[in-house]
Short mmCIF file of C-alpha atoms in Angstrom, two decimals:
data_model
loop_
_atom_site.label_atom_id
_atom_site.label_comp_id
_atom_site.label_asym_id
_atom_site.label_seq_id
_atom_site.Cartn_x
_atom_site.Cartn_y
_atom_site.Cartn_z
CA MET A 1 0.00 0.00 0.00
CA ARG A 2 2.82 2.43 0.89
CA LEU A 3 4.47 1.67 -2.45
CA GLN A 4 1.17 2.41 -4.22
CA ILE A 5 0.82 5.76 -2.44
CA LYS A 6 4.40 6.71 -3.31
CA ALA A 7 3.81 5.81 -6.98
CA ILE A 8 0.62 7.92 -7.05
CA VAL A 9 2.40 10.90 -5.48
CA VAL A 10 5.25 10.62 -7.99
CA LEU A 11 2.74 10.43 -10.86
CA PHE A 12 0.96 13.56 -9.63
CA ILE A 13 4.27 15.42 -9.36
CA ILE A 14 5.33 14.39 -12.87
CA SER A 15 1.94 15.38 -14.28
CA PHE A 16 2.13 18.76 -12.55
CA LEU A 17 5.67 19.44 -13.83
CA ILE A 18 4.71 18.50 -17.41
CA ASP A 19 1.64 20.75 -17.32
CA TRP A 20 3.53 23.63 -15.73
CA TYR A 21 6.21 23.42 -18.43
CA VAL A 22 3.66 23.34 -21.27
CA TYR A 23 1.68 26.16 -19.63
CA LEU A 24 4.77 28.40 -19.57
CA ASP A 25 5.51 27.59 -23.22
CA ILE A 26 1.95 28.51 -24.22
CA ARG A 27 2.32 31.83 -22.42
CA ARG A 28 5.61 32.39 -24.19
CA TYR A 29 4.33 31.58 -27.70
CA SER A 30 0.80 33.02 -27.52
CA ARG A 31 -0.04 36.65 -26.99
CA ARG A 32 -3.58 35.78 -25.94
CA ARG A 33 -3.90 34.77 -22.30
CA LEU A 34 -7.07 32.85 -23.15
CA TRP A 35 -5.07 29.85 -24.45
CA SER A 36 -2.91 29.53 -21.36
CA ARG A 37 -5.97 29.85 -19.11
CA LEU A 38 -7.84 27.18 -21.08
CA TYR A 39 -4.82 24.92 -20.80
CA LEU A 40 -4.69 25.47 -17.05
CA VAL A 41 -8.37 24.51 -16.75
CA SER A 42 -7.82 21.38 -18.87
CA SER A 43 -4.83 20.42 -16.71
CA VAL A 44 -6.90 20.64 -13.54
CA MET A 45 -9.48 18.36 -15.20
CA CYS A 46 -6.71 15.87 -16.05
CA TRP A 47 -5.50 15.92 -12.43
CA ALA A 48 -9.08 15.25 -11.33
CA LEU A 49 -9.15 12.28 -13.74
CA LEU A 50 -5.92 10.93 -12.23
CA ALA A 51 -7.38 11.39 -8.73
CA ALA A 52 -10.49 9.42 -9.76
CA ILE A 53 -8.30 6.62 -11.18
CA THR A 54 -6.33 6.33 -7.94
CA VAL A 55 -9.40 5.98 -5.71
CA MET A 56 -11.27 3.46 -7.86
CA PRO A 57 -11.21 -0.17 -6.64
CA LYS A 58 -8.71 -2.33 -8.55
CA ARG A 59 -9.40 -5.90 -7.42
CA GLY A 60 -12.87 -5.84 -5.89
CA GLU A 61 -16.32 -6.31 -7.32
CA GLY A 62 -17.59 -4.44 -10.35
CA SER A 63 -16.48 -3.95 -13.91
CA ILE A 64 -12.93 -2.83 -14.71
CA ILE A 65 -14.11 -1.16 -17.92
CA PRO A 66 -14.54 2.39 -16.49
CA LEU A 67 -11.08 2.25 -14.89
CA MET A 68 -9.58 0.87 -18.09
CA TRP A 69 -10.96 3.69 -20.25
CA MET A 70 -10.11 6.39 -17.71
CA LEU A 71 -6.51 5.18 -17.53
CA TYR A 72 -6.31 5.02 -21.30
CA ALA A 73 -7.66 8.56 -21.62
CA TYR A 74 -5.05 9.79 -19.15
CA ILE A 75 -2.21 8.10 -21.05
CA SER A 76 -3.53 9.37 -24.39
CA ILE A 77 -3.23 12.93 -23.04
CA TYR A 78 0.09 12.77 -21.22
CA LEU A 79 2.11 10.66 -23.64
CA PRO A 80 1.74 13.34 -26.38
CA LYS A 81 2.58 16.00 -23.80
CA ILE A 82 5.77 14.14 -22.91
CA ILE A 83 6.72 14.00 -26.61
CA TYR A 84 6.25 17.76 -26.87
CA VAL A 85 8.29 18.43 -23.71
CA ILE A 86 11.19 16.24 -24.90
CA PHE A 87 11.55 18.14 -28.18
CA SER A 88 11.06 21.47 -26.47
CA LEU A 89 13.87 20.67 -24.02
CA ILE A 90 16.15 19.56 -26.87
CA GLY A 91 15.43 22.89 -28.54
CA ARG A 92 16.72 24.67 -25.40
CA ILE A 93 20.15 23.02 -25.51
CA PRO A 94 21.75 25.79 -27.67
CA ARG A 95 21.04 28.23 -24.83
CA LEU A 96 23.76 26.49 -22.83
CA TRP A 97 26.16 28.18 -25.25
CA LYS A 98 24.19 31.45 -25.10
CA ARG A 99 22.67 30.87 -28.52
CA GLU A 100 19.06 31.28 -29.54
CA ARG A 101 16.78 28.37 -28.69
CA VAL A 102 15.41 26.24 -31.54
CA ARG A 103 11.65 25.89 -31.54
CA LEU A 104 11.69 22.11 -31.87
CA GLY A 105 8.81 21.80 -29.44
CA LEU A 106 6.57 23.96 -31.59
CA TYR A 107 7.60 22.72 -35.05
CA VAL A 108 8.45 19.06 -34.34
CA GLY A 109 7.18 18.11 -30.89
CA LEU A 110 3.67 19.53 -31.32
CA PRO A 111 2.96 17.80 -34.70
CA LEU A 112 4.33 14.49 -33.37
CA ALA A 113 2.26 14.87 -30.20
CA LEU A 114 -0.91 15.40 -32.24
CA ILE A 115 -0.08 12.43 -34.48
CA SER A 116 0.57 10.19 -31.47
CA PHE A 117 -2.76 11.23 -29.92
CA GLY A 118 -4.53 10.25 -33.15
CA VAL A 119 -2.71 6.90 -33.36
CA ILE A 120 -3.50 6.09 -29.73
CA TRP A 121 -7.21 6.60 -30.28
CA TRP A 122 -7.16 4.85 -33.67
CA GLY A 123 -5.81 1.79 -31.81
CA ALA A 124 -8.78 1.95 -29.45
CA VAL A 125 -11.52 2.69 -31.96
CA SER A 126 -10.37 0.63 -34.97
CA GLY A 127 -7.19 -1.34 -34.27
CA ARG A 128 -8.64 -3.63 -31.62
CA ARG A 129 -11.48 -4.68 -33.95
CA ALA A 130 -9.43 -5.36 -37.10
CA ILE A 131 -9.23 -9.18 -37.11
CA GLY A 132 -6.07 -10.49 -38.78
CA LEU A 133 -5.43 -13.97 -40.20
CA ASN A 134 -1.98 -15.58 -40.19
CA GLU A 135 -1.42 -18.83 -42.05
CA ILE A 136 1.43 -21.25 -41.39
CA GLU A 137 2.37 -24.66 -42.69
CA ILE A 138 4.09 -27.13 -40.39
CA VAL A 139 5.97 -29.89 -42.18
CA SER A 140 7.08 -33.01 -40.32
CA GLU A 141 8.43 -36.45 -41.17
CA LYS A 142 6.53 -37.74 -38.14
CA LEU A 143 3.13 -36.62 -39.40
CA PRO A 144 0.95 -39.61 -40.39
CA PRO A 145 -0.22 -39.50 -44.04
CA ALA A 146 -3.89 -39.32 -43.01
CA PHE A 147 -3.19 -35.90 -41.42
CA ASP A 148 -1.57 -34.29 -44.45
CA GLY A 149 -3.51 -31.05 -45.00
CA TYR A 150 -5.05 -31.15 -41.50
CA ARG A 151 -6.33 -27.67 -40.55
CA ILE A 152 -6.07 -26.30 -37.01
CA VAL A 153 -7.30 -22.83 -36.08
CA GLN A 154 -5.79 -21.23 -32.99
CA PHE A 155 -7.06 -18.19 -31.14
CA SER A 156 -6.02 -16.93 -27.75
CA ASP A 157 -6.33 -14.32 -24.99
CA ALA A 158 -9.90 -13.22 -25.69
CA HIS A 159 -10.27 -11.36 -22.36
CA VAL A 160 -13.99 -11.04 -23.07
CA GLY A 161 -14.63 -8.93 -19.97
CA THR A 162 -12.96 -6.03 -21.76
CA TRP A 163 -16.03 -5.85 -24.03
CA GLY A 164 -18.61 -5.72 -21.24
CA ASN A 165 -21.90 -6.89 -22.78
CA ASP A 166 -21.01 -5.99 -26.38
CA THR A 167 -20.79 -9.29 -28.27
CA THR A 168 -20.25 -7.79 -31.73
CA PHE A 169 -16.49 -8.39 -31.96
CA ILE A 170 -16.59 -11.91 -30.52
CA SER A 171 -19.42 -12.83 -32.87
CA ASP A 172 -17.39 -11.56 -35.85
CA LEU A 173 -14.38 -13.52 -34.58
CA VAL A 174 -16.42 -16.74 -34.39
CA ASP A 175 -17.71 -16.21 -37.93
CA SER A 176 -14.15 -15.66 -39.18
CA ILE A 177 -12.92 -18.86 -37.50
CA ASN A 178 -15.78 -21.00 -38.79
CA SER A 179 -15.28 -19.69 -42.34
CA LEU A 180 -11.84 -21.39 -42.38
CA ASN A 181 -13.46 -24.86 -42.18
CA PRO A 182 -11.07 -26.12 -39.47
CA ASP A 183 -10.62 -29.75 -38.55
CA MET A 184 -9.82 -28.61 -35.01
CA ILE A 185 -10.07 -25.35 -33.05
CA VAL A 186 -7.79 -24.62 -30.10
CA PHE A 187 -7.96 -21.79 -27.58
CA THR A 188 -4.74 -21.18 -25.65
CA GLY A 189 -5.98 -19.45 -22.50
CA ASP A 190 -7.23 -16.23 -20.89
CA ILE A 191 -10.89 -16.27 -21.84
CA VAL A 192 -11.68 -13.78 -19.01
CA ASN A 193 -9.90 -11.00 -17.09
CA ARG A 194 -10.83 -11.62 -13.45
CA SER A 195 -13.90 -13.80 -12.96
CA THR A 196 -16.15 -16.27 -14.75
CA SER A 197 -19.12 -13.88 -14.69
CA GLU A 198 -17.50 -11.96 -17.57
CA ILE A 199 -18.09 -14.83 -20.00
CA TYR A 200 -21.87 -15.09 -19.59
CA PRO A 201 -22.83 -12.55 -22.33
CA PHE A 202 -20.52 -14.39 -24.76
CA VAL A 203 -21.67 -17.96 -24.22
CA LYS A 204 -24.05 -17.90 -27.18
CA PRO A 205 -21.57 -16.66 -29.84
CA LEU A 206 -18.71 -18.81 -28.54
CA SER A 207 -20.98 -21.87 -28.61
CA ARG A 208 -21.23 -21.43 -32.39
CA LEU A 209 -17.61 -22.50 -32.96
CA ARG A 210 -17.55 -25.62 -35.11
CA ALA A 211 -14.76 -28.03 -36.09
CA LYS A 212 -14.80 -31.65 -37.26
CA ASP A 213 -12.68 -32.88 -34.34
CA GLY A 214 -13.90 -30.37 -31.76
CA VAL A 215 -12.86 -27.26 -29.83
CA TYR A 216 -10.14 -27.57 -27.18
CA SER A 217 -9.04 -25.07 -24.53
CA ILE A 218 -6.56 -24.60 -21.72
CA MET A 219 -6.36 -22.23 -18.77
CA GLY A 220 -4.41 -18.96 -18.88
CA ASN A 221 -3.13 -16.96 -15.91
CA HIS A 222 -6.21 -14.69 -15.87
CA ASP A 223 -8.62 -17.63 -15.80
CA TYR A 224 -7.85 -18.59 -12.19
CA GLY A 225 -9.24 -15.41 -10.65
CA ASP A 226 -5.83 -14.42 -9.27
CA TYR A 227 -6.45 -10.77 -10.18
CA LYS A 228 -9.40 -10.47 -7.84
CA ASP A 229 -9.69 -10.56 -4.05
CA TRP A 230 -11.96 -13.46 -3.06
CA PRO A 231 -13.65 -13.73 0.36
CA THR A 232 -12.33 -17.29 0.77
CA PRO A 233 -10.20 -19.79 -1.19
CA GLU A 234 -13.38 -21.82 -1.66
CA ASP A 235 -15.03 -18.90 -3.50
CA ARG A 236 -12.09 -18.69 -5.85
CA GLN A 237 -12.22 -22.44 -6.53
CA ARG A 238 -15.96 -22.23 -7.22
CA ASN A 239 -15.17 -19.54 -9.78
CA ILE A 240 -12.68 -21.86 -11.51
CA ASP A 241 -15.13 -24.77 -11.44
CA GLU A 242 -17.82 -22.52 -12.95
CA LEU A 243 -15.50 -21.50 -15.79
CA HIS A 244 -14.89 -25.16 -16.56
CA ARG A 245 -18.63 -25.85 -16.47
CA VAL A 246 -19.43 -22.96 -18.80
CA GLN A 247 -16.79 -23.96 -21.34
CA ARG A 248 -18.03 -27.54 -21.38
CA ALA A 249 -21.58 -26.24 -21.83
CA MET A 250 -20.32 -24.30 -24.89
CA GLY A 251 -19.10 -27.60 -26.34
CA TRP A 252 -15.43 -26.96 -25.57
CA ASN A 253 -13.10 -29.67 -24.28
CA ILE A 254 -10.74 -28.52 -21.49
CA LEU A 255 -7.31 -30.13 -21.30
CA ASP A 256 -6.12 -29.63 -17.71
CA ASN A 257 -2.73 -31.39 -17.64
CA ASP A 258 -4.16 -34.07 -19.90
CA HIS A 259 -3.90 -35.45 -23.43
CA LEU A 260 -5.90 -37.29 -26.05
CA PHE A 261 -5.33 -39.04 -29.35
CA VAL A 262 -6.85 -37.44 -32.44
CA ARG A 263 -7.58 -40.16 -34.96
CA SER A 264 -7.95 -40.19 -38.72
CA GLN A 265 -8.45 -43.50 -40.47
CA SER A 266 -5.92 -45.82 -38.80
CA ASP A 267 -3.49 -43.01 -37.85
CA SER A 268 -3.37 -40.68 -34.87
CA ILE A 269 -1.59 -37.65 -33.46
CA VAL A 270 -1.37 -36.54 -29.82
CA LEU A 271 -2.93 -33.35 -28.45
CA ILE A 272 -1.55 -32.36 -25.03
CA GLY A 273 -2.82 -29.53 -22.85
CA VAL A 274 -1.36 -28.09 -19.64
CA GLU A 275 -2.72 -25.56 -17.20
CA ASN A 276 -0.94 -22.22 -16.96
CA TRP A 277 2.81 -22.63 -16.53
CA GLY A 278 3.55 -19.34 -14.86
CA GLU A 279 6.60 -17.43 -13.76
CA PRO A 280 6.58 -15.15 -10.71
CA PRO A 281 4.28 -13.44 -9.93
CA PHE A 282 2.08 -15.93 -11.85
CA HIS A 283 1.30 -19.26 -10.19
CA GLN A 284 2.57 -22.42 -11.83
CA TYR A 285 -0.28 -24.85 -12.33
CA GLY A 286 0.99 -26.59 -15.47
CA LYS A 287 2.44 -30.09 -15.07
CA LEU A 288 3.70 -31.45 -18.36
CA GLY A 289 4.73 -34.78 -16.85
CA GLU A 290 1.16 -35.37 -15.71
CA ALA A 291 -0.29 -34.35 -19.05
CA TYR A 292 1.93 -36.82 -20.95
CA PRO A 293 4.57 -39.02 -19.30
CA TYR A 294 8.27 -38.16 -19.30
CA SER A 295 9.22 -41.78 -18.62
CA ALA A 296 11.03 -43.45 -21.51
CA GLY A 297 9.67 -46.72 -20.15
CA SER A 298 6.14 -45.73 -21.13
CA PRO A 299 5.01 -46.50 -24.70
CA ASP A 300 3.55 -42.97 -24.80
CA ASN A 301 6.08 -40.40 -23.62
CA LEU A 302 7.32 -36.89 -24.37
CA ASN A 303 10.16 -38.22 -26.53
CA ASP A 304 8.28 -40.93 -28.39
CA GLY A 305 7.93 -41.07 -32.16
CA LYS A 306 4.37 -39.78 -32.33
CA PHE A 307 3.52 -36.37 -33.78
CA LYS A 308 2.62 -34.25 -30.75
CA ILE A 309 0.95 -30.86 -30.34
CA LEU A 310 1.13 -29.07 -26.99
CA LEU A 311 -1.19 -26.29 -25.81
CA THR A 312 0.48 -24.16 -23.14
CA HIS A 313 -0.43 -20.55 -22.43
CA ASN A 314 2.99 -19.07 -21.65
CA PRO A 315 5.74 -19.38 -24.32
CA GLU A 316 8.37 -19.36 -21.58
CA HIS A 317 7.24 -22.92 -20.81
CA TRP A 318 8.44 -23.96 -24.27
CA ARG A 319 11.78 -22.16 -23.91
CA GLN A 320 12.58 -23.40 -20.41
CA GLU A 321 11.19 -26.93 -20.44
CA VAL A 322 9.56 -28.21 -23.61
CA ALA A 323 12.32 -27.39 -26.11
CA GLU A 324 15.03 -28.50 -23.68
CA LYS A 325 13.65 -31.86 -22.57
CA THR A 326 11.19 -33.16 -25.19
CA ASN A 327 10.69 -33.67 -28.91
CA VAL A 328 7.15 -32.21 -28.94
CA ASP A 329 6.71 -31.22 -32.57
CA LEU A 330 4.52 -28.14 -32.23
CA THR A 331 3.69 -26.00 -29.22
CA LEU A 332 0.90 -23.41 -29.41
CA SER A 333 0.96 -20.49 -26.96
CA GLY A 334 -0.38 -16.98 -26.40
CA HIS A 335 0.00 -14.72 -23.36
CA THR A 336 2.35 -12.03 -24.74
CA HIS A 337 -0.24 -9.99 -26.73
CA ALA A 338 2.95 -8.55 -28.31
CA MET A 339 2.08 -5.95 -25.66
CA GLN A 340 -0.66 -4.93 -28.15
CA PHE A 341 1.88 -2.82 -30.08
CA ILE A 342 4.00 -3.78 -33.10
CA MET A 343 5.97 -1.55 -35.46
CA LYS A 344 6.47 -3.01 -38.93
CA LEU A 345 8.67 -2.10 -41.89
CA GLY A 346 8.79 -4.76 -44.58
CA SER A 347 9.82 -7.99 -42.85
CA TRP A 348 11.18 -6.08 -39.83
CA ARG A 349 9.03 -6.11 -36.71
CA TRP A 350 9.55 -4.57 -33.29
CA SER A 351 7.53 -4.74 -30.10
CA PRO A 352 8.46 -3.95 -26.48
CA ALA A 353 7.41 -7.55 -25.81
CA LYS A 354 10.78 -8.70 -27.20
CA TYR A 355 12.49 -7.41 -24.05
CA ILE A 356 10.35 -9.70 -21.88
CA TYR A 357 9.84 -12.81 -24.04
CA GLN A 358 12.34 -14.40 -26.41
CA GLN A 359 9.40 -15.89 -28.30
CA TRP A 360 6.72 -13.19 -28.47
CA SER A 361 4.94 -13.55 -31.84
CA GLY A 362 4.96 -16.00 -34.72
CA LEU A 363 6.85 -19.22 -35.46
CA TYR A 364 10.11 -20.24 -33.76
CA GLU A 365 12.19 -23.41 -34.12
CA LYS A 366 14.93 -25.26 -32.26
CA ARG A 367 16.57 -28.64 -32.83
CA THR A 368 16.83 -31.51 -30.40
CA GLN A 369 20.17 -33.27 -29.87
CA GLY A 370 18.98 -35.81 -32.40
CA GLY A 371 18.37 -33.05 -34.95
CA GLN A 372 14.58 -33.14 -34.80
CA PRO A 373 12.79 -29.77 -35.12
CA VAL A 374 10.71 -28.58 -32.17
CA ARG A 375 8.58 -25.54 -32.93
CA ILE A 376 6.39 -23.02 -31.17
CA TYR A 377 3.83 -20.64 -32.59
CA VAL A 378 2.97 -17.67 -30.38
CA ASN A 379 -0.44 -16.18 -31.15
CA ILE A 380 -0.66 -12.51 -30.07
CA GLY A 381 -4.27 -12.90 -28.98
CA CYS A 382 -7.55 -11.33 -29.99
CA GLY A 383 -8.40 -9.34 -26.86
CA GLU A 384 -6.86 -6.70 -24.64
CA VAL A 385 -5.91 -6.51 -21.02
CA GLY A 386 -5.16 -3.37 -19.03
CA MET A 387 -5.91 -0.89 -21.81
CA PRO A 388 -8.33 -1.16 -24.76
CA PHE A 389 -6.05 -0.74 -27.78
CA ARG A 390 -4.10 -2.59 -30.44
CA ILE A 391 -1.64 -0.74 -32.65
CA GLY A 392 0.02 -2.77 -35.40
CA ALA A 393 -0.90 -5.95 -33.50
CA ASP A 394 -4.26 -6.92 -34.98
CA PRO A 395 -6.44 -9.44 -33.12
CA GLU A 396 -5.08 -12.71 -34.43
CA ILE A 397 -6.55 -15.89 -35.82
CA THR A 398 -3.94 -18.48 -36.84
CA LEU A 399 -4.61 -21.16 -39.44
CA ILE A 400 -2.11 -24.01 -39.06
CA VAL A 401 -1.93 -26.54 -41.88
CA LEU A 402 -0.03 -29.77 -41.19
CA ARG A 403 1.97 -31.24 -44.08
CA SER A 404 3.98 -34.41 -44.59
CA ALA A 405 7.71 -33.98 -45.20
CA GLU A 406 7.67 -34.48 -48.96
CA ASN A 407 5.58 -31.30 -49.40
CA GLY A 408 8.34 -28.87 -48.37
CA SER A 409 9.50 -26.92 -45.31
CA SER A 410 7.55 -25.12 -42.63
CA ARG A 411 6.68 -21.54 -43.47
CA VAL A 412 4.55 -18.56 -42.55
CA ARG A 413 2.31 -16.78 -45.04
#
């Protein structure tokens, strides 16, 4: 609590200093006092917004949507202001040598600030609704012939509570998935933000998902209710049990540290699912050895010759355990969201997520000691958490087509 109070005080001080600096610049550049007075009034309103954000409950009952939008509005105002202040300060550097200041704040900082404000709100109004499709082909010598051309659709991190009762986007997402005629649909965790009650308005559209071999899901870190204060541990467990019940009622199959064999003709592949494999501060519920045996003495084990697909929410699980100790052919994860922000230039991509996760978006591959490829595809999710925006990181649907080795090498399209 003391740390929270200190952070709030620091934020208020920074906001005040930014506004005071901009206020003085407006007085310097404008002959009319009206503009500086209007800015002062708007600044007081922004401080009131920050005060409202700080006193709103964060982990209790009630929707997080008002807090989410208020926080986003605050950031959309102060991030452009910071851009302006940075360029304005750079323009003052010549004064250290008693030269005339350069009006970089006015001629560079202000245009960039206005552009950034527009981009921020474009990400909230349009970017988070612009469904994107990524197609990949996974080629393996271990894939049985009956599964050549097998179509799997992955989606992840829906965080439906962010939409409140508005089912429009989720309904469009379901239609887009069904239009791909998948053999299997997999969801790799985080269907809600804090509690199961968020999913109720979306049960009907999500129940419309259709695939020949079914819909499969796993638990993400948000699905356990760890972001909410529960009266008792039993209440939290009832919330988890209810989420399982609702998903099964939608026709989804939950793989909690479990596996099954998907069959076609006389051939089969293995689908494995683990609960969330978290790093601090996330709890670690995933147990790969329970989902599919490690023991080489078992006919079915994590290094056997069968083609295996693993669903695990956090890609760090693949990096730290799966790729190091198993020959699981394809792991499907989510969790990163690419921090809902990607910059792109040709084939070059950058996201702040790269500084947290080595595998943060797309297809990655390593080789076992025996030379076999082990791959992971990280889906950047279709929902938002924390703030309602996506910039350059469109809500993702992934179509994965399995191919036998003679048809080429794995690739992304």
